[in-house]
């Protein structure tokens, strides 16, 4: 059975703590009374360090567990983020068409309305919402295609970072 990296790290740290405790106890025992006291104090210090490490294991491993509340169970938020990206990309294509008269004003307004609706949806994760708002602002100005492209690139990266299964 393969153990988790957090469990292996905790085991290695526990080993170092028990070893250091045994050595420190033995040194103190030699300084106080001699060999017998070194063995007794070394064993007691190692036992105390090992017991403390064993009792704190569950709390230490809980720190490394992923937060279960943030991860959506069905991928709904990820789907919304992808849909927002597609809607904003089609709106960008309508604002900056390849041909001068390639998109009508009605189509541009319909794409704008859809992009704004999905970007404001409550189920969309907050980082994606803020990045979508920045992209929509850059596209709405319509004067600088480079700024809009940079904002769309940032939105793509935010949507990708939002995915849990990568």
Short mmCIF file of N, CA and C in Angstrom, two decimals:
data_model
loop_
_atom_site.label_atom_id
_atom_site.label_comp_id
_atom_site.label_asym_id
_atom_site.label_seq_id
_atom_site.Cartn_x
_atom_site.Cartn_y
_atom_site.Cartn_z
N UNK A 1 0.84 -1.17 0.00
CA UNK A 1 0.00 0.00 0.00
C UNK A 1 0.89 1.24 0.00
N UNK A 2 0.56 2.17 -0.83
CA UNK A 2 1.36 3.38 -0.94
C UNK A 2 0.81 4.44 0.02
N UNK A 3 1.69 4.98 0.85
CA UNK A 3 1.25 5.99 1.81
C UNK A 3 1.31 7.37 1.19
N UNK A 4 0.56 8.28 1.78
CA UNK A 4 0.52 9.66 1.28
C UNK A 4 1.82 10.36 1.63
N UNK A 5 2.18 11.38 0.85
CA UNK A 5 3.41 12.12 1.15
C UNK A 5 3.37 12.79 2.52
N UNK A 6 2.22 13.27 2.93
CA UNK A 6 2.12 13.92 4.24
C UNK A 6 2.42 12.92 5.36
N UNK A 7 1.94 11.69 5.21
CA UNK A 7 2.20 10.67 6.23
C UNK A 7 3.68 10.30 6.28
N UNK A 8 4.30 10.23 5.12
CA UNK A 8 5.74 9.92 5.09
C UNK A 8 6.56 11.04 5.71
N UNK A 9 6.20 12.27 5.41
CA UNK A 9 6.92 13.41 5.99
C UNK A 9 6.76 13.41 7.50
N UNK A 10 5.55 13.16 7.99
CA UNK A 10 5.32 13.12 9.43
C UNK A 10 6.13 12.00 10.07
N UNK A 11 6.23 10.85 9.42
CA UNK A 11 7.01 9.74 9.94
C UNK A 11 8.49 10.10 10.02
N UNK A 12 9.01 10.76 9.00
CA UNK A 12 10.42 11.15 9.01
C UNK A 12 10.71 12.18 10.11
N UNK A 13 9.82 13.14 10.26
CA UNK A 13 10.01 14.15 11.31
C UNK A 13 9.91 13.50 12.69
N UNK A 14 8.98 12.55 12.84
CA UNK A 14 8.86 11.85 14.12
C UNK A 14 10.12 11.07 14.44
N UNK A 15 10.70 10.42 13.44
CA UNK A 15 11.93 9.68 13.64
C UNK A 15 13.05 10.61 14.10
N UNK A 16 13.17 11.76 13.48
CA UNK A 16 14.20 12.73 13.86
C UNK A 16 13.97 13.24 15.28
N UNK A 17 12.71 13.52 15.63
CA UNK A 17 12.40 14.01 16.97
C UNK A 17 12.71 12.97 18.04
N UNK A 18 12.35 11.72 17.79
CA UNK A 18 12.62 10.65 18.76
C UNK A 18 14.13 10.45 18.91
N UNK A 19 14.85 10.47 17.81
CA UNK A 19 16.30 10.30 17.87
C UNK A 19 16.95 11.45 18.63
N UNK A 20 16.55 12.67 18.31
CA UNK A 20 17.11 13.83 19.01
C UNK A 20 16.76 13.79 20.51
N UNK A 21 15.55 13.38 20.84
CA UNK A 21 15.16 13.27 22.23
C UNK A 21 15.99 12.24 22.97
N UNK A 22 16.22 11.09 22.33
CA UNK A 22 17.03 10.04 22.96
C UNK A 22 18.46 10.50 23.16
N UNK A 23 19.04 11.16 22.18
CA UNK A 23 20.42 11.64 22.29
C UNK A 23 20.52 12.73 23.36
N UNK A 24 19.58 13.66 23.36
CA UNK A 24 19.61 14.73 24.36
C UNK A 24 19.43 14.17 25.77
N UNK A 25 18.51 13.21 25.94
CA UNK A 25 18.33 12.59 27.25
C UNK A 25 19.56 11.83 27.70
N UNK A 26 20.19 11.13 26.77
CA UNK A 26 21.40 10.38 27.11
C UNK A 26 22.54 11.33 27.51
N UNK A 27 22.69 12.41 26.79
CA UNK A 27 23.73 13.39 27.14
C UNK A 27 23.47 13.99 28.52
N UNK A 28 22.23 14.31 28.80
CA UNK A 28 21.89 14.87 30.11
C UNK A 28 22.14 13.83 31.21
N UNK A 29 21.82 12.56 30.95
CA UNK A 29 22.05 11.50 31.93
C UNK A 29 23.52 11.28 32.21
N UNK A 30 24.35 11.34 31.16
CA UNK A 30 25.80 11.18 31.35
C UNK A 30 26.34 12.34 32.18
N UNK A 31 25.85 13.55 31.91
CA UNK A 31 26.31 14.71 32.67
C UNK A 31 25.87 14.65 34.13
N UNK A 32 24.69 14.10 34.40
CA UNK A 32 24.18 14.08 35.77
C UNK A 32 24.78 12.94 36.60
N UNK A 33 24.71 11.69 36.11
CA UNK A 33 25.09 10.57 36.98
C UNK A 33 25.90 9.48 36.33
N UNK A 34 25.88 9.35 35.06
CA UNK A 34 26.63 8.26 34.45
C UNK A 34 25.81 7.49 33.45
N UNK A 35 26.25 6.24 33.19
CA UNK A 35 25.65 5.44 32.13
C UNK A 35 24.22 5.02 32.41
N UNK A 36 23.94 4.58 33.61
CA UNK A 36 22.59 4.13 33.93
C UNK A 36 21.58 5.26 33.79
N UNK A 37 21.92 6.43 34.31
CA UNK A 37 21.03 7.58 34.18
C UNK A 37 20.91 8.01 32.71
N UNK A 38 21.97 7.83 31.90
CA UNK A 38 21.93 8.16 30.48
C UNK A 38 20.91 7.27 29.76
N UNK A 39 20.91 5.98 30.09
CA UNK A 39 19.97 5.05 29.46
C UNK A 39 18.54 5.39 29.88
N UNK A 40 18.33 5.64 31.18
CA UNK A 40 16.99 5.95 31.68
C UNK A 40 16.45 7.24 31.07
N UNK A 41 17.25 8.31 31.14
CA UNK A 41 16.78 9.60 30.59
C UNK A 41 16.66 9.56 29.07
N UNK A 42 17.55 8.87 28.38
CA UNK A 42 17.44 8.74 26.93
C UNK A 42 16.18 8.00 26.53
N UNK A 43 15.88 6.91 27.23
CA UNK A 43 14.66 6.16 26.95
C UNK A 43 13.40 6.95 27.26
N UNK A 44 13.42 7.67 28.39
CA UNK A 44 12.25 8.47 28.76
C UNK A 44 12.01 9.60 27.75
N UNK A 45 13.08 10.26 27.33
CA UNK A 45 12.93 11.36 26.37
C UNK A 45 12.46 10.83 25.01
N UNK A 46 12.99 9.68 24.58
CA UNK A 46 12.56 9.10 23.31
C UNK A 46 11.11 8.65 23.39
N UNK A 47 10.72 8.05 24.52
CA UNK A 47 9.33 7.64 24.69
C UNK A 47 8.39 8.83 24.68
N UNK A 48 8.77 9.90 25.35
CA UNK A 48 7.93 11.11 25.37
C UNK A 48 7.79 11.73 23.99
N UNK A 49 8.89 11.82 23.23
CA UNK A 49 8.83 12.39 21.89
C UNK A 49 8.01 11.51 20.95
N UNK A 50 8.17 10.20 21.08
CA UNK A 50 7.39 9.28 20.24
C UNK A 50 5.92 9.31 20.57
N UNK A 51 5.58 9.37 21.85
CA UNK A 51 4.18 9.44 22.26
C UNK A 51 3.54 10.75 21.79
N UNK A 52 4.26 11.85 21.94
CA UNK A 52 3.73 13.13 21.48
C UNK A 52 3.53 13.15 19.98
N UNK A 53 4.45 12.57 19.25
CA UNK A 53 4.32 12.50 17.80
C UNK A 53 3.15 11.61 17.39
N UNK A 54 2.98 10.49 18.09
CA UNK A 54 1.86 9.59 17.78
C UNK A 54 0.52 10.26 18.06
N UNK A 55 0.42 10.97 19.17
CA UNK A 55 -0.85 11.61 19.53
C UNK A 55 -1.19 12.79 18.63
N UNK A 56 -0.18 13.43 18.05
CA UNK A 56 -0.45 14.59 17.18
C UNK A 56 -0.59 14.20 15.72
N UNK A 57 -0.47 12.92 15.40
CA UNK A 57 -0.49 12.48 14.00
C UNK A 57 -1.77 12.86 13.28
N UNK A 58 -2.90 12.65 13.88
CA UNK A 58 -4.17 12.93 13.22
C UNK A 58 -4.34 14.41 12.92
N UNK A 59 -3.94 15.27 13.87
CA UNK A 59 -4.05 16.71 13.64
C UNK A 59 -3.08 17.19 12.56
N UNK A 60 -1.88 16.63 12.55
CA UNK A 60 -0.89 17.04 11.55
C UNK A 60 -1.35 16.61 10.16
N UNK A 61 -1.84 15.40 10.01
CA UNK A 61 -2.30 14.94 8.70
C UNK A 61 -3.56 15.67 8.25
N UNK A 62 -4.38 16.13 9.18
CA UNK A 62 -5.57 16.89 8.81
C UNK A 62 -5.21 18.23 8.19
N UNK A 63 -4.05 18.76 8.53
CA UNK A 63 -3.62 20.03 7.93
C UNK A 63 -3.33 19.90 6.44
N UNK A 64 -2.95 18.70 6.02
CA UNK A 64 -2.58 18.49 4.63
C UNK A 64 -3.73 17.97 3.78
N UNK A 65 -4.87 17.72 4.36
CA UNK A 65 -6.02 17.24 3.60
C UNK A 65 -6.58 18.39 2.76
N UNK A 66 -7.04 18.11 1.54
CA UNK A 66 -7.67 19.17 0.75
C UNK A 66 -9.01 19.57 1.37
N UNK A 67 -9.36 20.81 1.17
CA UNK A 67 -10.60 21.33 1.72
C UNK A 67 -11.77 20.75 0.93
N UNK A 68 -12.58 19.95 1.56
CA UNK A 68 -13.67 19.25 0.87
C UNK A 68 -14.84 20.17 0.55
N UNK A 69 -14.99 21.28 1.26
CA UNK A 69 -16.13 22.15 1.05
C UNK A 69 -16.00 22.96 -0.23
N UNK A 70 -14.79 23.23 -0.67
CA UNK A 70 -14.57 24.08 -1.83
C UNK A 70 -14.78 23.32 -3.13
N UNK A 71 -14.50 22.02 -3.14
CA UNK A 71 -14.56 21.25 -4.37
C UNK A 71 -16.01 20.90 -4.69
N UNK A 72 -16.53 21.33 -5.84
CA UNK A 72 -17.89 20.95 -6.19
C UNK A 72 -17.95 19.46 -6.56
N UNK A 73 -19.02 18.82 -6.15
CA UNK A 73 -19.11 17.37 -6.34
C UNK A 73 -19.41 17.01 -7.79
N UNK A 74 -20.15 17.86 -8.51
CA UNK A 74 -20.57 17.49 -9.85
C UNK A 74 -19.90 18.29 -10.96
N UNK A 75 -19.00 19.16 -10.62
CA UNK A 75 -18.32 19.95 -11.64
C UNK A 75 -19.16 21.08 -12.20
N UNK A 76 -20.22 21.42 -11.50
CA UNK A 76 -21.13 22.46 -11.99
C UNK A 76 -20.42 23.80 -12.15
N UNK A 77 -19.62 24.19 -11.16
CA UNK A 77 -18.90 25.46 -11.23
C UNK A 77 -17.87 25.46 -12.35
N UNK A 78 -17.24 24.31 -12.59
CA UNK A 78 -16.28 24.23 -13.68
C UNK A 78 -16.97 24.39 -15.03
N UNK A 79 -18.14 23.80 -15.16
CA UNK A 79 -18.91 23.95 -16.40
C UNK A 79 -19.35 25.38 -16.62
N UNK A 80 -19.75 26.04 -15.54
CA UNK A 80 -20.13 27.45 -15.66
C UNK A 80 -18.94 28.31 -16.07
N UNK A 81 -17.78 28.02 -15.50
CA UNK A 81 -16.58 28.78 -15.85
C UNK A 81 -16.23 28.59 -17.33
N UNK A 82 -16.34 27.36 -17.82
CA UNK A 82 -16.09 27.11 -19.23
C UNK A 82 -17.11 27.82 -20.12
N UNK A 83 -18.37 27.80 -19.71
CA UNK A 83 -19.41 28.48 -20.49
C UNK A 83 -19.19 29.99 -20.51
N UNK A 84 -18.77 30.55 -19.40
CA UNK A 84 -18.48 31.99 -19.36
C UNK A 84 -17.32 32.31 -20.29
N UNK A 85 -16.32 31.47 -20.30
CA UNK A 85 -15.18 31.70 -21.19
C UNK A 85 -15.61 31.68 -22.66
N UNK A 86 -16.44 30.72 -23.03
CA UNK A 86 -16.91 30.62 -24.40
C UNK A 86 -17.77 31.83 -24.77
N UNK A 87 -18.68 32.23 -23.88
CA UNK A 87 -19.55 33.38 -24.17
C UNK A 87 -18.74 34.66 -24.33
N UNK A 88 -17.76 34.85 -23.47
CA UNK A 88 -16.95 36.07 -23.56
C UNK A 88 -16.07 36.03 -24.80
N UNK A 89 -15.59 34.84 -25.17
CA UNK A 89 -14.78 34.72 -26.39
C UNK A 89 -15.62 35.03 -27.64
N UNK A 90 -16.87 34.58 -27.67
CA UNK A 90 -17.71 34.91 -28.83
C UNK A 90 -18.07 36.39 -28.86
N UNK A 91 -18.21 36.98 -27.69
CA UNK A 91 -18.45 38.43 -27.65
C UNK A 91 -17.21 39.18 -28.14
N UNK A 92 -16.03 38.71 -27.76
CA UNK A 92 -14.80 39.33 -28.25
C UNK A 92 -14.71 39.22 -29.77
N UNK A 93 -15.09 38.07 -30.30
CA UNK A 93 -15.06 37.89 -31.75
C UNK A 93 -16.07 38.81 -32.45
N UNK A 94 -17.15 39.14 -31.76
CA UNK A 94 -18.13 40.05 -32.36
C UNK A 94 -17.65 41.50 -32.30
N UNK A 95 -16.92 41.85 -31.27
CA UNK A 95 -16.42 43.23 -31.15
C UNK A 95 -15.24 43.46 -32.09
N UNK A 96 -14.38 42.47 -32.22
CA UNK A 96 -13.20 42.56 -33.09
C UNK A 96 -13.35 41.53 -34.21
N UNK A 97 -14.26 41.74 -35.18
CA UNK A 97 -14.46 40.74 -36.25
C UNK A 97 -13.28 40.74 -37.22
N UNK A 98 -13.14 39.62 -37.94
CA UNK A 98 -12.06 39.50 -38.91
C UNK A 98 -12.32 40.35 -40.16
N UNK A 99 -13.58 40.50 -40.53
CA UNK A 99 -13.93 41.36 -41.66
C UNK A 99 -14.63 42.60 -41.13
N UNK A 100 -14.49 43.73 -41.78
CA UNK A 100 -15.05 44.98 -41.25
C UNK A 100 -16.55 44.93 -40.97
N UNK A 101 -17.34 44.34 -41.83
CA UNK A 101 -18.79 44.28 -41.63
C UNK A 101 -19.25 42.85 -41.37
N UNK A 102 -18.47 42.06 -40.64
CA UNK A 102 -18.75 40.64 -40.45
C UNK A 102 -19.83 40.35 -39.42
N UNK A 103 -20.09 41.27 -38.52
CA UNK A 103 -21.06 41.03 -37.44
C UNK A 103 -22.02 42.20 -37.39
N UNK A 104 -23.31 41.89 -37.32
CA UNK A 104 -24.30 42.97 -37.23
C UNK A 104 -24.36 43.50 -35.80
N UNK A 105 -24.93 44.67 -35.67
CA UNK A 105 -25.05 45.29 -34.34
C UNK A 105 -25.97 44.48 -33.43
N UNK A 106 -27.01 43.89 -33.98
CA UNK A 106 -27.93 43.09 -33.17
C UNK A 106 -27.24 41.83 -32.64
N UNK A 107 -26.43 41.20 -33.48
CA UNK A 107 -25.70 40.02 -33.02
C UNK A 107 -24.69 40.38 -31.94
N UNK A 108 -24.01 41.51 -32.12
CA UNK A 108 -23.04 41.97 -31.12
C UNK A 108 -23.73 42.22 -29.78
N UNK A 109 -24.89 42.85 -29.81
CA UNK A 109 -25.62 43.12 -28.57
C UNK A 109 -26.12 41.83 -27.91
N UNK A 110 -26.55 40.87 -28.72
CA UNK A 110 -27.02 39.59 -28.17
C UNK A 110 -25.87 38.84 -27.49
N UNK A 111 -24.71 38.85 -28.14
CA UNK A 111 -23.55 38.18 -27.53
C UNK A 111 -23.08 38.91 -26.27
N UNK A 112 -23.16 40.22 -26.29
CA UNK A 112 -22.77 41.01 -25.11
C UNK A 112 -23.70 40.70 -23.94
N UNK A 113 -24.99 40.67 -24.22
CA UNK A 113 -25.98 40.40 -23.17
C UNK A 113 -25.76 39.01 -22.56
N UNK A 114 -25.51 38.02 -23.41
CA UNK A 114 -25.30 36.66 -22.91
C UNK A 114 -24.01 36.57 -22.10
N UNK A 115 -22.96 37.23 -22.53
CA UNK A 115 -21.69 37.20 -21.80
C UNK A 115 -21.84 37.84 -20.43
N UNK A 116 -22.57 38.95 -20.36
CA UNK A 116 -22.77 39.61 -19.07
C UNK A 116 -23.65 38.78 -18.15
N UNK A 117 -24.66 38.14 -18.70
CA UNK A 117 -25.55 37.32 -17.85
C UNK A 117 -24.82 36.16 -17.22
N UNK A 118 -24.06 35.44 -18.01
CA UNK A 118 -23.39 34.26 -17.44
C UNK A 118 -22.24 34.67 -16.53
N UNK A 119 -21.63 35.81 -16.79
CA UNK A 119 -20.52 36.26 -15.93
C UNK A 119 -20.99 36.74 -14.57
N UNK A 120 -22.23 37.12 -14.47
CA UNK A 120 -22.77 37.61 -13.20
C UNK A 120 -23.49 36.52 -12.42
N UNK A 121 -23.50 35.30 -12.92
CA UNK A 121 -24.23 34.23 -12.27
C UNK A 121 -23.60 33.88 -10.92
N UNK A 122 -24.42 33.63 -9.92
CA UNK A 122 -23.97 33.37 -8.55
C UNK A 122 -23.13 32.10 -8.43
N UNK A 123 -23.41 31.08 -9.21
CA UNK A 123 -22.70 29.82 -9.10
C UNK A 123 -21.29 29.85 -9.66
N UNK A 124 -20.95 30.90 -10.36
CA UNK A 124 -19.61 31.04 -10.93
C UNK A 124 -18.63 31.35 -9.82
N UNK A 125 -17.49 30.67 -9.76
CA UNK A 125 -16.51 30.94 -8.70
C UNK A 125 -16.04 32.40 -8.74
N UNK A 126 -15.75 32.94 -7.58
CA UNK A 126 -15.41 34.36 -7.47
C UNK A 126 -14.20 34.77 -8.31
N UNK A 127 -13.09 34.00 -8.30
CA UNK A 127 -11.96 34.42 -9.13
C UNK A 127 -12.30 34.48 -10.62
N UNK A 128 -13.14 33.55 -11.07
CA UNK A 128 -13.55 33.56 -12.48
C UNK A 128 -14.44 34.76 -12.76
N UNK A 129 -15.33 35.07 -11.81
CA UNK A 129 -16.20 36.24 -11.99
C UNK A 129 -15.42 37.53 -12.12
N UNK A 130 -14.41 37.71 -11.25
CA UNK A 130 -13.63 38.95 -11.31
C UNK A 130 -12.79 39.01 -12.58
N UNK A 131 -12.23 37.90 -12.99
CA UNK A 131 -11.46 37.88 -14.23
C UNK A 131 -12.36 38.11 -15.44
N UNK A 132 -13.57 37.56 -15.40
CA UNK A 132 -14.53 37.78 -16.49
C UNK A 132 -14.93 39.25 -16.56
N UNK A 133 -15.11 39.87 -15.41
CA UNK A 133 -15.46 41.30 -15.41
C UNK A 133 -14.34 42.13 -16.02
N UNK A 134 -13.10 41.79 -15.71
CA UNK A 134 -11.97 42.52 -16.30
C UNK A 134 -11.91 42.31 -17.81
N UNK A 135 -12.18 41.09 -18.27
CA UNK A 135 -12.18 40.82 -19.71
C UNK A 135 -13.31 41.56 -20.40
N UNK A 136 -14.49 41.57 -19.79
CA UNK A 136 -15.62 42.29 -20.40
C UNK A 136 -15.35 43.79 -20.46
N UNK A 137 -14.72 44.32 -19.44
CA UNK A 137 -14.38 45.74 -19.46
C UNK A 137 -13.40 46.05 -20.58
N UNK A 138 -12.40 45.20 -20.76
CA UNK A 138 -11.42 45.42 -21.82
C UNK A 138 -12.06 45.30 -23.20
N UNK A 139 -12.98 44.37 -23.35
CA UNK A 139 -13.65 44.19 -24.65
C UNK A 139 -14.61 45.33 -24.92
N UNK A 140 -15.32 45.80 -23.89
CA UNK A 140 -16.31 46.87 -24.07
C UNK A 140 -15.70 48.16 -24.58
N UNK A 141 -14.45 48.42 -24.18
CA UNK A 141 -13.83 49.66 -24.68
C UNK A 141 -13.64 49.58 -26.19
N UNK A 142 -13.34 48.41 -26.71
CA UNK A 142 -13.33 48.17 -28.14
C UNK A 142 -12.24 48.85 -28.93
N UNK A 143 -11.38 49.62 -28.32
CA UNK A 143 -10.36 50.35 -29.05
C UNK A 143 -9.04 49.59 -29.14
N UNK A 144 -8.76 48.76 -28.16
CA UNK A 144 -7.45 48.11 -28.08
C UNK A 144 -7.61 46.58 -28.08
N UNK A 145 -7.42 45.95 -29.22
CA UNK A 145 -7.56 44.48 -29.25
C UNK A 145 -6.48 43.77 -28.42
N UNK A 146 -5.31 44.36 -28.26
CA UNK A 146 -4.25 43.75 -27.46
C UNK A 146 -4.65 43.67 -25.99
N UNK A 147 -5.26 44.73 -25.49
CA UNK A 147 -5.72 44.74 -24.09
C UNK A 147 -6.80 43.67 -23.88
N UNK A 148 -7.70 43.56 -24.85
CA UNK A 148 -8.75 42.53 -24.75
C UNK A 148 -8.13 41.14 -24.82
N UNK A 149 -7.14 40.95 -25.67
CA UNK A 149 -6.48 39.65 -25.77
C UNK A 149 -5.76 39.28 -24.48
N UNK A 150 -5.11 40.26 -23.86
CA UNK A 150 -4.43 40.01 -22.59
C UNK A 150 -5.43 39.65 -21.49
N UNK A 151 -6.55 40.35 -21.47
CA UNK A 151 -7.59 40.05 -20.47
C UNK A 151 -8.19 38.67 -20.71
N UNK A 152 -8.37 38.28 -21.96
CA UNK A 152 -8.90 36.95 -22.26
C UNK A 152 -7.90 35.86 -21.88
N UNK A 153 -6.62 36.13 -22.07
CA UNK A 153 -5.60 35.16 -21.67
C UNK A 153 -5.63 34.97 -20.14
N UNK A 154 -5.78 36.07 -19.41
CA UNK A 154 -5.88 35.98 -17.95
C UNK A 154 -7.12 35.20 -17.53
N UNK A 155 -8.23 35.42 -18.25
CA UNK A 155 -9.46 34.67 -17.96
C UNK A 155 -9.27 33.18 -18.22
N UNK A 156 -8.61 32.84 -19.31
CA UNK A 156 -8.35 31.42 -19.61
C UNK A 156 -7.53 30.77 -18.51
N UNK A 157 -6.51 31.46 -18.04
CA UNK A 157 -5.68 30.91 -16.97
C UNK A 157 -6.46 30.77 -15.66
N UNK A 158 -7.34 31.73 -15.38
CA UNK A 158 -8.16 31.65 -14.17
C UNK A 158 -9.12 30.47 -14.24
N UNK A 159 -9.74 30.27 -15.40
CA UNK A 159 -10.65 29.14 -15.58
C UNK A 159 -9.88 27.83 -15.43
N UNK A 160 -8.68 27.78 -15.98
CA UNK A 160 -7.86 26.56 -15.87
C UNK A 160 -7.46 26.31 -14.41
N UNK A 161 -7.08 27.37 -13.70
CA UNK A 161 -6.71 27.22 -12.28
C UNK A 161 -7.89 26.79 -11.43
N UNK A 162 -9.10 27.09 -11.88
CA UNK A 162 -10.30 26.76 -11.12
C UNK A 162 -10.63 25.27 -11.22
N UNK A 163 -10.09 24.57 -12.19
CA UNK A 163 -10.40 23.15 -12.38
C UNK A 163 -9.76 22.33 -11.28
N UNK A 164 -10.51 21.35 -10.76
CA UNK A 164 -10.01 20.52 -9.66
C UNK A 164 -9.40 19.22 -10.16
N UNK A 165 -9.78 18.77 -11.33
CA UNK A 165 -9.34 17.48 -11.80
C UNK A 165 -8.07 17.51 -12.61
N UNK A 166 -7.35 18.58 -12.61
CA UNK A 166 -6.14 18.65 -13.45
C UNK A 166 -4.94 18.07 -12.76
#
